[in-house]
């Protein structure tokens, strides 16, 4: 057990404090991962829609386009720019799940949030393990969406919720070992971990989303975006679903809600990462079972499982050095 066992509410408010004091840095860091994904999707669907809407006119001007192969090539070319932006932004968003933990550790050591590239490298130095973790999470999510596994999935989700903190701060684990270590830390603290997860979910997924939605409505951004989405939705083949009252207007309104939700969830990822990093440090005890046991020769004597002091990664000294510099010195 850790030396100081903090309450869940103390962890939450401490996380909010760190985020608020450095909100300009976190908003800057999350801007491309969040807005880049939205921009990429807008470009993919927007350019494709523009091409299909103006296809006949383009064929008249450029007869060479009146060919199936050429048409497919043009569609692909309209998709590629947006797809490249989306993929890069999506990857940066995934990297943030580890880098933000390192930033939190850096702040706790230096009092500053600095050097995003160095914090990103904490993740990219172990790209294979990082991708393996996300693949395992994807498989787990696919299984968990099956109704019969919902309760089991929620329980495992809570036990595995510190997997990215373990990945960031600890060395020597296999991809499965990160999950095992998270389960080890949460064991005996399930209820409190669930409470912290509930607080963060309600605050960032619902309260802040509702607040931003009110701002969008106040400045009439919701209506403006809804009209854009509605105009785009008229090009969709909705005849088969009209009996379910799915109309372009409904699609436009729902897409606006999804944009608002994604903006809030994306820009508040630092809050959740900070709180889970603080919770990890609160639970960290330094002793675990080796998840990569060496093969032992057969023997009549029983061999006791050994524990070892975990190899915990300290913050990069270069990050500390740069953080101590003034902005104009860096």
mmCIF file of C-alpha atoms in Angstrom:
data_model
loop_
_atom_site.group_PDB
_atom_site.id
_atom_site.type_symbol
_atom_site.label_atom_id
_atom_site.label_comp_id
_atom_site.label_asym_id
_atom_site.label_seq_id
_atom_site.Cartn_x
_atom_site.Cartn_y
_atom_site.Cartn_z
ATOM 1 C CA UNK A 1 0.000 0.000 0.000
ATOM 2 C CA UNK A 2 1.181 3.536 -0.689
ATOM 3 C CA UNK A 3 2.407 5.700 2.153
ATOM 4 C CA UNK A 4 -0.402 8.238 1.793
ATOM 5 C CA UNK A 5 -3.830 6.944 0.862
ATOM 6 C CA UNK A 6 -5.688 9.903 -0.644
ATOM 7 C CA UNK A 7 -9.434 10.095 -0.985
ATOM 8 C CA UNK A 8 -11.084 9.852 -4.380
ATOM 9 C CA UNK A 9 -12.459 13.402 -4.107
ATOM 10 C CA UNK A 10 -9.030 14.770 -3.244
ATOM 11 C CA UNK A 11 -7.614 13.065 -6.335
ATOM 12 C CA UNK A 12 -10.402 14.538 -8.477
ATOM 13 C CA UNK A 13 -10.012 18.121 -7.246
ATOM 14 C CA UNK A 14 -6.235 17.916 -7.438
ATOM 15 C CA UNK A 15 -6.569 16.776 -11.043
ATOM 16 C CA UNK A 16 -8.938 19.658 -11.836
ATOM 17 C CA UNK A 17 -6.470 22.075 -10.237
ATOM 18 C CA UNK A 18 -3.532 20.830 -12.329
ATOM 19 C CA UNK A 19 -5.630 21.026 -15.489
ATOM 20 C CA UNK A 20 -6.924 24.527 -14.704
ATOM 21 C CA UNK A 21 -3.457 25.903 -13.945
ATOM 22 C CA UNK A 22 -2.129 24.577 -17.247
ATOM 23 C CA UNK A 23 -5.285 24.684 -19.365
ATOM 24 C CA UNK A 24 -3.655 26.693 -22.157
ATOM 25 C CA UNK A 25 -0.919 24.057 -22.522
ATOM 26 C CA UNK A 26 -3.330 21.142 -22.502
ATOM 27 C CA UNK A 27 -5.723 22.812 -24.956
ATOM 28 C CA UNK A 28 -2.804 23.507 -27.285
ATOM 29 C CA UNK A 29 -1.545 19.932 -27.007
ATOM 30 C CA UNK A 30 -4.969 18.404 -27.710
ATOM 31 C CA UNK A 31 -5.937 20.763 -30.531
ATOM 32 C CA UNK A 32 -4.554 18.795 -33.466
ATOM 33 C CA UNK A 33 -5.559 15.340 -32.135
ATOM 34 C CA UNK A 34 -9.136 16.579 -31.627
ATOM 35 C CA UNK A 35 -9.674 19.139 -34.382
ATOM 36 C CA UNK A 36 -7.551 17.165 -36.840
ATOM 37 C CA UNK A 37 -9.929 14.206 -36.628
ATOM 38 C CA UNK A 38 -12.938 16.470 -37.182
ATOM 39 C CA UNK A 39 -11.212 18.262 -40.059
ATOM 40 C CA UNK A 40 -10.212 14.951 -41.624
ATOM 41 C CA UNK A 41 -13.767 13.626 -41.517
ATOM 42 C CA UNK A 42 -15.143 16.900 -42.886
ATOM 43 C CA UNK A 43 -12.689 16.695 -45.778
ATOM 44 C CA UNK A 44 -13.418 13.018 -46.495
ATOM 45 C CA UNK A 45 -17.191 13.399 -46.604
ATOM 46 C CA UNK A 46 -17.225 16.994 -47.828
ATOM 47 C CA UNK A 47 -14.945 16.503 -50.845
ATOM 48 C CA UNK A 48 -16.636 13.227 -51.746
ATOM 49 C CA UNK A 49 -20.039 14.940 -51.565
ATOM 50 C CA UNK A 50 -18.782 17.850 -53.699
ATOM 51 C CA UNK A 51 -17.431 15.461 -56.324
ATOM 52 C CA UNK A 52 -20.634 13.439 -56.577
ATOM 53 C CA UNK A 53 -22.786 16.590 -56.682
ATOM 54 C CA UNK A 54 -20.736 18.109 -59.502
ATOM 55 C CA UNK A 55 -19.901 14.908 -61.382
ATOM 56 C CA UNK A 56 -22.151 15.575 -64.366
ATOM 57 C CA UNK A 57 -20.815 19.076 -64.836
ATOM 58 C CA UNK A 58 -17.231 17.856 -64.554
ATOM 59 C CA UNK A 59 -17.842 15.176 -67.177
ATOM 60 C CA UNK A 60 -19.147 17.788 -69.577
ATOM 61 C CA UNK A 61 -16.056 19.910 -69.073
ATOM 62 C CA UNK A 62 -13.604 17.016 -68.986
ATOM 63 C CA UNK A 63 -14.872 14.053 -71.063
ATOM 64 C CA UNK A 64 -11.936 11.909 -69.879
ATOM 65 C CA UNK A 65 -13.666 11.683 -66.492
ATOM 66 C CA UNK A 66 -16.557 9.759 -68.078
ATOM 67 C CA UNK A 67 -14.953 6.428 -67.271
ATOM 68 C CA UNK A 68 -15.577 4.098 -64.331
ATOM 69 C CA UNK A 69 -11.874 3.610 -63.520
ATOM 70 C CA UNK A 70 -11.232 7.351 -63.682
ATOM 71 C CA UNK A 71 -14.255 8.018 -61.495
ATOM 72 C CA UNK A 72 -12.996 5.584 -58.827
ATOM 73 C CA UNK A 73 -9.539 7.159 -59.004
ATOM 74 C CA UNK A 74 -11.007 10.622 -58.489
ATOM 75 C CA UNK A 75 -13.033 9.439 -55.501
ATOM 76 C CA UNK A 76 -9.898 7.916 -53.963
ATOM 77 C CA UNK A 77 -7.946 11.127 -54.578
ATOM 78 C CA UNK A 78 -10.645 13.179 -52.861
ATOM 79 C CA UNK A 79 -10.544 10.869 -49.838
ATOM 80 C CA UNK A 80 -6.753 10.622 -49.365
ATOM 81 C CA UNK A 81 -6.022 14.175 -48.033
ATOM 82 C CA UNK A 82 -8.687 13.993 -45.341
ATOM 83 C CA UNK A 83 -7.803 10.401 -44.531
ATOM 84 C CA UNK A 84 -4.132 11.278 -43.982
ATOM 85 C CA UNK A 85 -5.057 14.132 -41.645
ATOM 86 C CA UNK A 86 -7.544 11.947 -39.764
ATOM 87 C CA UNK A 87 -5.125 9.023 -39.320
ATOM 88 C CA UNK A 88 -2.327 11.268 -38.072
ATOM 89 C CA UNK A 89 -4.646 13.094 -35.655
ATOM 90 C CA UNK A 90 -6.115 9.793 -34.456
ATOM 91 C CA UNK A 91 -2.639 8.385 -33.794
ATOM 92 C CA UNK A 92 -1.658 11.538 -31.870
ATOM 93 C CA UNK A 93 -4.848 11.160 -29.843
ATOM 94 C CA UNK A 94 -3.915 7.598 -28.935
ATOM 95 C CA UNK A 95 -0.364 8.670 -28.036
ATOM 96 C CA UNK A 96 -1.851 11.280 -25.697
ATOM 97 C CA UNK A 97 -3.155 8.467 -23.472
ATOM 98 C CA UNK A 98 0.441 7.816 -22.453
ATOM 99 C CA UNK A 99 2.077 11.216 -22.981
ATOM 100 C CA UNK A 100 -0.384 13.026 -20.698
ATOM 101 C CA UNK A 101 0.605 10.709 -17.863
ATOM 102 C CA UNK A 102 4.232 11.684 -18.389
ATOM 103 C CA UNK A 103 3.244 15.363 -18.465
ATOM 104 C CA UNK A 104 1.477 14.953 -15.140
ATOM 105 C CA UNK A 105 4.566 13.329 -13.642
ATOM 106 C CA UNK A 106 6.662 16.155 -15.077
ATOM 107 C CA UNK A 107 4.387 18.754 -13.525
ATOM 108 C CA UNK A 108 4.544 17.055 -10.135
ATOM 109 C CA UNK A 109 8.360 17.138 -10.348
ATOM 110 C CA UNK A 110 8.927 20.556 -11.925
ATOM 111 C CA UNK A 111 5.701 22.498 -11.554
ATOM 112 C CA UNK A 112 5.447 22.975 -15.323
ATOM 113 C CA UNK A 113 3.894 21.292 -18.342
ATOM 114 C CA UNK A 114 6.486 21.420 -21.075
ATOM 115 C CA UNK A 115 8.222 19.738 -24.021
ATOM 116 C CA UNK A 116 5.388 17.829 -25.671
ATOM 117 C CA UNK A 117 7.743 16.022 -28.048
ATOM 118 C CA UNK A 118 9.756 14.529 -25.200
ATOM 119 C CA UNK A 119 6.608 13.308 -23.461
ATOM 120 C CA UNK A 120 5.343 11.793 -26.726
ATOM 121 C CA UNK A 121 8.610 9.887 -27.052
ATOM 122 C CA UNK A 122 7.815 8.102 -23.787
ATOM 123 C CA UNK A 123 5.123 6.315 -25.806
ATOM 124 C CA UNK A 124 6.762 6.096 -29.219
ATOM 125 C CA UNK A 125 9.861 4.424 -27.787
ATOM 126 C CA UNK A 126 7.645 1.417 -27.100
ATOM 127 C CA UNK A 127 5.389 1.603 -30.129
ATOM 128 C CA UNK A 128 4.978 -2.165 -30.523
ATOM 129 C CA UNK A 129 3.784 -2.653 -26.942
ATOM 130 C CA UNK A 130 1.552 0.411 -27.214
ATOM 131 C CA UNK A 131 -0.145 -0.877 -30.371
ATOM 132 C CA UNK A 132 -0.488 -4.316 -28.778
ATOM 133 C CA UNK A 133 -2.284 -2.747 -25.804
ATOM 134 C CA UNK A 134 -4.761 -1.003 -28.095
ATOM 135 C CA UNK A 135 -5.356 -4.222 -30.039
ATOM 136 C CA UNK A 136 -6.117 -6.049 -26.807
ATOM 137 C CA UNK A 137 -8.440 -3.230 -25.741
ATOM 138 C CA UNK A 138 -10.204 -3.430 -29.113
ATOM 139 C CA UNK A 139 -10.724 -7.183 -28.778
ATOM 140 C CA UNK A 140 -11.929 -6.746 -25.216
ATOM 141 C CA UNK A 141 -14.359 -3.984 -26.312
ATOM 142 C CA UNK A 142 -15.782 -6.083 -29.147
ATOM 143 C CA UNK A 143 -16.476 -8.923 -26.715
ATOM 144 C CA UNK A 144 -17.825 -6.556 -24.032
ATOM 145 C CA UNK A 145 -20.502 -5.061 -26.323
ATOM 146 C CA UNK A 146 -22.246 -8.445 -26.433
ATOM 147 C CA UNK A 147 -25.136 -8.035 -23.946
ATOM 148 C CA UNK A 148 -24.389 -11.219 -22.029
ATOM 149 C CA UNK A 149 -20.879 -9.907 -21.239
ATOM 150 C CA UNK A 150 -21.845 -6.367 -20.201
ATOM 151 C CA UNK A 151 -21.421 -6.817 -16.441
ATOM 152 C CA UNK A 152 -18.239 -8.829 -16.864
ATOM 153 C CA UNK A 153 -16.908 -6.206 -19.297
ATOM 154 C CA UNK A 154 -17.575 -3.319 -16.906
ATOM 155 C CA UNK A 155 -15.795 -5.114 -14.077
ATOM 156 C CA UNK A 156 -12.741 -5.837 -16.215
ATOM 157 C CA UNK A 157 -12.763 -2.289 -17.581
ATOM 158 C CA UNK A 158 -12.378 -0.933 -14.049
ATOM 159 C CA UNK A 159 -9.623 -3.413 -13.177
ATOM 160 C CA UNK A 160 -7.733 -2.493 -16.373
ATOM 161 C CA UNK A 161 -8.281 1.258 -16.167
ATOM 162 C CA UNK A 162 -4.686 2.009 -15.110
ATOM 163 C CA UNK A 163 -3.108 0.119 -18.003
ATOM 164 C CA UNK A 164 -1.778 3.284 -19.667
ATOM 165 C CA UNK A 165 -0.318 4.562 -16.412
ATOM 166 C CA UNK A 166 1.469 1.232 -15.961
ATOM 167 C CA UNK A 167 2.695 1.429 -19.555
ATOM 168 C CA UNK A 168 4.034 4.954 -19.021
ATOM 169 C CA UNK A 169 5.758 4.514 -15.687
ATOM 170 C CA UNK A 170 6.872 0.890 -15.539
ATOM 171 C CA UNK A 171 9.300 -1.195 -17.567
ATOM 172 C CA UNK A 172 9.687 -4.912 -18.055
ATOM 173 C CA UNK A 173 6.091 -5.915 -18.754
ATOM 174 C CA UNK A 174 4.637 -7.824 -21.677
ATOM 175 C CA UNK A 175 1.460 -6.361 -23.271
ATOM 176 C CA UNK A 176 -0.607 -8.741 -21.131
ATOM 177 C CA UNK A 177 1.546 -7.802 -18.157
ATOM 178 C CA UNK A 178 0.364 -4.190 -18.262
ATOM 179 C CA UNK A 179 -3.208 -5.396 -17.776
ATOM 180 C CA UNK A 180 -2.136 -7.812 -15.055
ATOM 181 C CA UNK A 181 -0.297 -5.045 -13.211
ATOM 182 C CA UNK A 182 -3.317 -2.729 -13.428
ATOM 183 C CA UNK A 183 -5.521 -5.475 -11.983
ATOM 184 C CA UNK A 184 -2.966 -5.964 -9.186
ATOM 185 C CA UNK A 185 -3.075 -2.270 -8.278
ATOM 186 C CA UNK A 186 -6.881 -1.986 -8.378
ATOM 187 C CA UNK A 187 -7.422 -5.187 -6.382
ATOM 188 C CA UNK A 188 -8.897 -4.204 -3.035
ATOM 189 C CA UNK A 189 -9.648 -0.679 -4.320
ATOM 190 C CA UNK A 190 -12.380 -1.593 -6.805
ATOM 191 C CA UNK A 191 -15.195 0.422 -5.200
ATOM 192 C CA UNK A 192 -13.109 3.589 -4.876
ATOM 193 C CA UNK A 193 -11.804 3.216 -8.421
ATOM 194 C CA UNK A 194 -15.371 2.803 -9.657
ATOM 195 C CA UNK A 195 -16.351 5.954 -7.734
ATOM 196 C CA UNK A 196 -13.534 7.962 -9.335
ATOM 197 C CA UNK A 197 -14.489 6.665 -12.767
ATOM 198 C CA UNK A 198 -18.125 7.648 -12.147
ATOM 199 C CA UNK A 199 -17.153 11.150 -11.019
ATOM 200 C CA UNK A 200 -14.944 11.692 -14.079
ATOM 201 C CA UNK A 201 -17.577 10.267 -16.420
ATOM 202 C CA UNK A 202 -20.389 12.446 -15.088
ATOM 203 C CA UNK A 203 -18.202 15.562 -15.025
ATOM 204 C CA UNK A 204 -16.491 15.287 -18.421
ATOM 205 C CA UNK A 205 -18.982 13.259 -20.459
ATOM 206 C CA UNK A 206 -22.234 14.813 -19.257
ATOM 207 C CA UNK A 207 -21.902 18.074 -17.298
ATOM 208 C CA UNK A 208 -19.261 19.700 -19.504
ATOM 209 C CA UNK A 209 -20.923 18.362 -22.657
ATOM 210 C CA UNK A 210 -24.228 19.906 -21.582
ATOM 211 C CA UNK A 211 -22.445 23.173 -20.797
ATOM 212 C CA UNK A 212 -20.778 23.385 -24.209
ATOM 213 C CA UNK A 213 -24.090 22.474 -25.841
ATOM 214 C CA UNK A 214 -25.696 25.473 -24.134
ATOM 215 C CA UNK A 215 -22.911 27.721 -25.454
ATOM 216 C CA UNK A 216 -23.376 26.366 -28.978
ATOM 217 C CA UNK A 217 -27.099 27.082 -28.737
ATOM 218 C CA UNK A 218 -26.501 30.566 -27.308
ATOM 219 C CA UNK A 219 -24.276 31.586 -30.225
ATOM 220 C CA UNK A 220 -26.531 29.782 -32.722
ATOM 221 C CA UNK A 221 -23.676 27.498 -33.735
ATOM 222 C CA UNK A 222 -25.904 24.462 -33.291
ATOM 223 C CA UNK A 223 -28.439 25.708 -35.806
ATOM 224 C CA UNK A 224 -25.769 26.736 -38.310
ATOM 225 C CA UNK A 225 -23.950 23.388 -38.175
ATOM 226 C CA UNK A 226 -27.229 21.468 -38.196
ATOM 227 C CA UNK A 227 -28.201 23.149 -41.486
ATOM 228 C CA UNK A 228 -24.857 22.171 -43.032
ATOM 229 C CA UNK A 229 -25.240 18.560 -41.943
ATOM 230 C CA UNK A 230 -28.876 18.503 -42.996
ATOM 231 C CA UNK A 231 -27.985 19.759 -46.484
ATOM 232 C CA UNK A 232 -25.358 17.012 -46.747
ATOM 233 C CA UNK A 233 -27.812 14.376 -45.461
ATOM 234 C CA UNK A 234 -30.200 15.065 -48.349
ATOM 235 C CA UNK A 235 -27.712 13.286 -50.595
ATOM 236 C CA UNK A 236 -28.026 10.083 -48.560
ATOM 237 C CA UNK A 237 -30.397 7.268 -49.571
ATOM 238 C CA UNK A 238 -32.789 7.580 -46.632
ATOM 239 C CA UNK A 239 -35.888 6.114 -48.261
ATOM 240 C CA UNK A 240 -35.507 2.793 -46.458
ATOM 241 C CA UNK A 241 -35.315 4.406 -42.989
ATOM 242 C CA UNK A 242 -37.814 7.244 -43.369
ATOM 243 C CA UNK A 243 -40.502 5.099 -41.752
ATOM 244 C CA UNK A 244 -38.415 5.266 -38.549
ATOM 245 C CA UNK A 245 -38.602 9.078 -38.689
ATOM 246 C CA UNK A 246 -34.942 9.337 -39.640
ATOM 247 C CA UNK A 247 -34.850 12.551 -41.642
ATOM 248 C CA UNK A 248 -32.053 14.865 -42.821
ATOM 249 C CA UNK A 249 -33.068 17.333 -40.105
ATOM 250 C CA UNK A 250 -32.749 14.652 -37.428
ATOM 251 C CA UNK A 251 -29.353 13.553 -38.788
ATOM 252 C CA UNK A 252 -28.166 17.166 -38.796
ATOM 253 C CA UNK A 253 -29.203 17.727 -35.168
ATOM 254 C CA UNK A 254 -27.659 14.460 -33.989
ATOM 255 C CA UNK A 255 -24.365 15.137 -35.771
ATOM 256 C CA UNK A 256 -24.105 18.495 -34.002
ATOM 257 C CA UNK A 257 -24.539 16.713 -30.673
ATOM 258 C CA UNK A 258 -21.800 14.262 -31.630
ATOM 259 C CA UNK A 259 -19.434 17.086 -32.562
ATOM 260 C CA UNK A 260 -20.047 18.809 -29.214
ATOM 261 C CA UNK A 261 -19.580 15.513 -27.379
ATOM 262 C CA UNK A 262 -16.344 14.729 -29.210
ATOM 263 C CA UNK A 263 -14.916 18.198 -28.546
ATOM 264 C CA UNK A 264 -15.566 17.935 -24.821
ATOM 265 C CA UNK A 265 -14.349 14.351 -24.492
ATOM 266 C CA UNK A 266 -11.232 15.119 -26.517
ATOM 267 C CA UNK A 267 -10.230 18.309 -24.768
ATOM 268 C CA UNK A 268 -10.916 16.851 -21.302
ATOM 269 C CA UNK A 269 -8.766 13.766 -21.870
ATOM 270 C CA UNK A 270 -6.016 15.526 -19.860
ATOM 271 C CA UNK A 271 -8.344 15.748 -16.840
ATOM 272 C CA UNK A 272 -8.969 12.021 -16.891
ATOM 273 C CA UNK A 273 -5.311 11.187 -17.515
ATOM 274 C CA UNK A 274 -4.168 13.471 -14.688
ATOM 275 C CA UNK A 275 -6.628 11.959 -12.221
ATOM 276 C CA UNK A 276 -5.750 8.391 -13.178
ATOM 277 C CA UNK A 277 -2.036 9.190 -12.902
ATOM 278 C CA UNK A 278 -2.592 10.593 -9.418
ATOM 279 C CA UNK A 279 -4.648 7.511 -8.555
ATOM 280 C CA UNK A 280 -1.885 5.242 -9.880
ATOM 281 C CA UNK A 281 0.689 7.032 -7.727
ATOM 282 C CA UNK A 282 -1.649 6.725 -4.771
ATOM 283 C CA UNK A 283 -1.908 2.951 -5.241
ATOM 284 C CA UNK A 284 1.688 2.285 -6.292
ATOM 285 C CA UNK A 285 3.556 0.058 -3.830
ATOM 286 C CA UNK A 286 6.586 -1.011 -5.883
ATOM 287 C CA UNK A 287 6.234 -4.790 -5.468
ATOM 288 C CA UNK A 288 4.606 -7.049 -8.056
ATOM 289 C CA UNK A 289 4.760 -10.586 -9.318
ATOM 290 C CA UNK A 290 6.969 -11.062 -12.360
ATOM 291 C CA UNK A 291 4.679 -11.430 -15.382
ATOM 292 C CA UNK A 292 7.532 -12.984 -17.366
ATOM 293 C CA UNK A 293 8.643 -15.892 -15.180
ATOM 294 C CA UNK A 294 11.662 -17.814 -16.342
ATOM 295 C CA UNK A 295 11.314 -21.509 -17.128
ATOM 296 C CA UNK A 296 12.437 -23.705 -14.252
ATOM 297 C CA UNK A 297 13.929 -27.156 -14.550
ATOM 298 C CA UNK A 298 11.819 -29.955 -13.148
ATOM 299 C CA UNK A 299 12.537 -30.534 -9.493
ATOM 300 C CA UNK A 300 10.897 -32.343 -6.634
ATOM 301 C CA UNK A 301 11.222 -29.232 -4.497
ATOM 302 C CA UNK A 302 8.530 -26.588 -4.621
ATOM 303 C CA UNK A 303 9.717 -23.224 -5.816
ATOM 304 C CA UNK A 304 8.099 -20.219 -4.218
ATOM 305 C CA UNK A 305 6.981 -17.380 -6.409
ATOM 306 C CA UNK A 306 9.311 -14.426 -5.985
ATOM 307 C CA UNK A 307 8.480 -10.811 -5.941
ATOM 308 C CA UNK A 308 10.808 -8.122 -7.137
ATOM 309 C CA UNK A 309 11.140 -4.405 -6.913
ATOM 310 C CA UNK A 310 9.607 -2.998 -10.019
ATOM 311 C CA UNK A 311 11.767 -1.121 -12.478
ATOM 312 C CA UNK A 312 10.003 2.204 -12.470
ATOM 313 C CA UNK A 313 10.857 4.711 -15.143
ATOM 314 C CA UNK A 314 11.841 8.111 -13.773
ATOM 315 C CA UNK A 315 11.046 11.288 -15.632
ATOM 316 C CA UNK A 316 13.485 12.105 -18.412
ATOM 317 C CA UNK A 317 16.151 14.509 -16.995
ATOM 318 C CA UNK A 318 16.047 16.447 -20.265
ATOM 319 C CA UNK A 319 12.361 17.177 -19.685
ATOM 320 C CA UNK A 320 13.167 18.535 -16.229
ATOM 321 C CA UNK A 321 16.013 20.666 -17.600
ATOM 322 C CA UNK A 322 13.833 22.210 -20.297
ATOM 323 C CA UNK A 323 10.935 22.743 -17.934
ATOM 324 C CA UNK A 324 13.128 24.899 -15.692
ATOM 325 C CA UNK A 325 13.923 27.251 -18.573
ATOM 326 C CA UNK A 326 11.815 30.294 -19.207
ATOM 327 C CA UNK A 327 9.670 30.229 -22.335
ATOM 328 C CA UNK A 328 11.999 32.606 -24.184
ATOM 329 C CA UNK A 329 15.041 30.490 -23.308
ATOM 330 C CA UNK A 330 13.733 27.308 -24.873
#
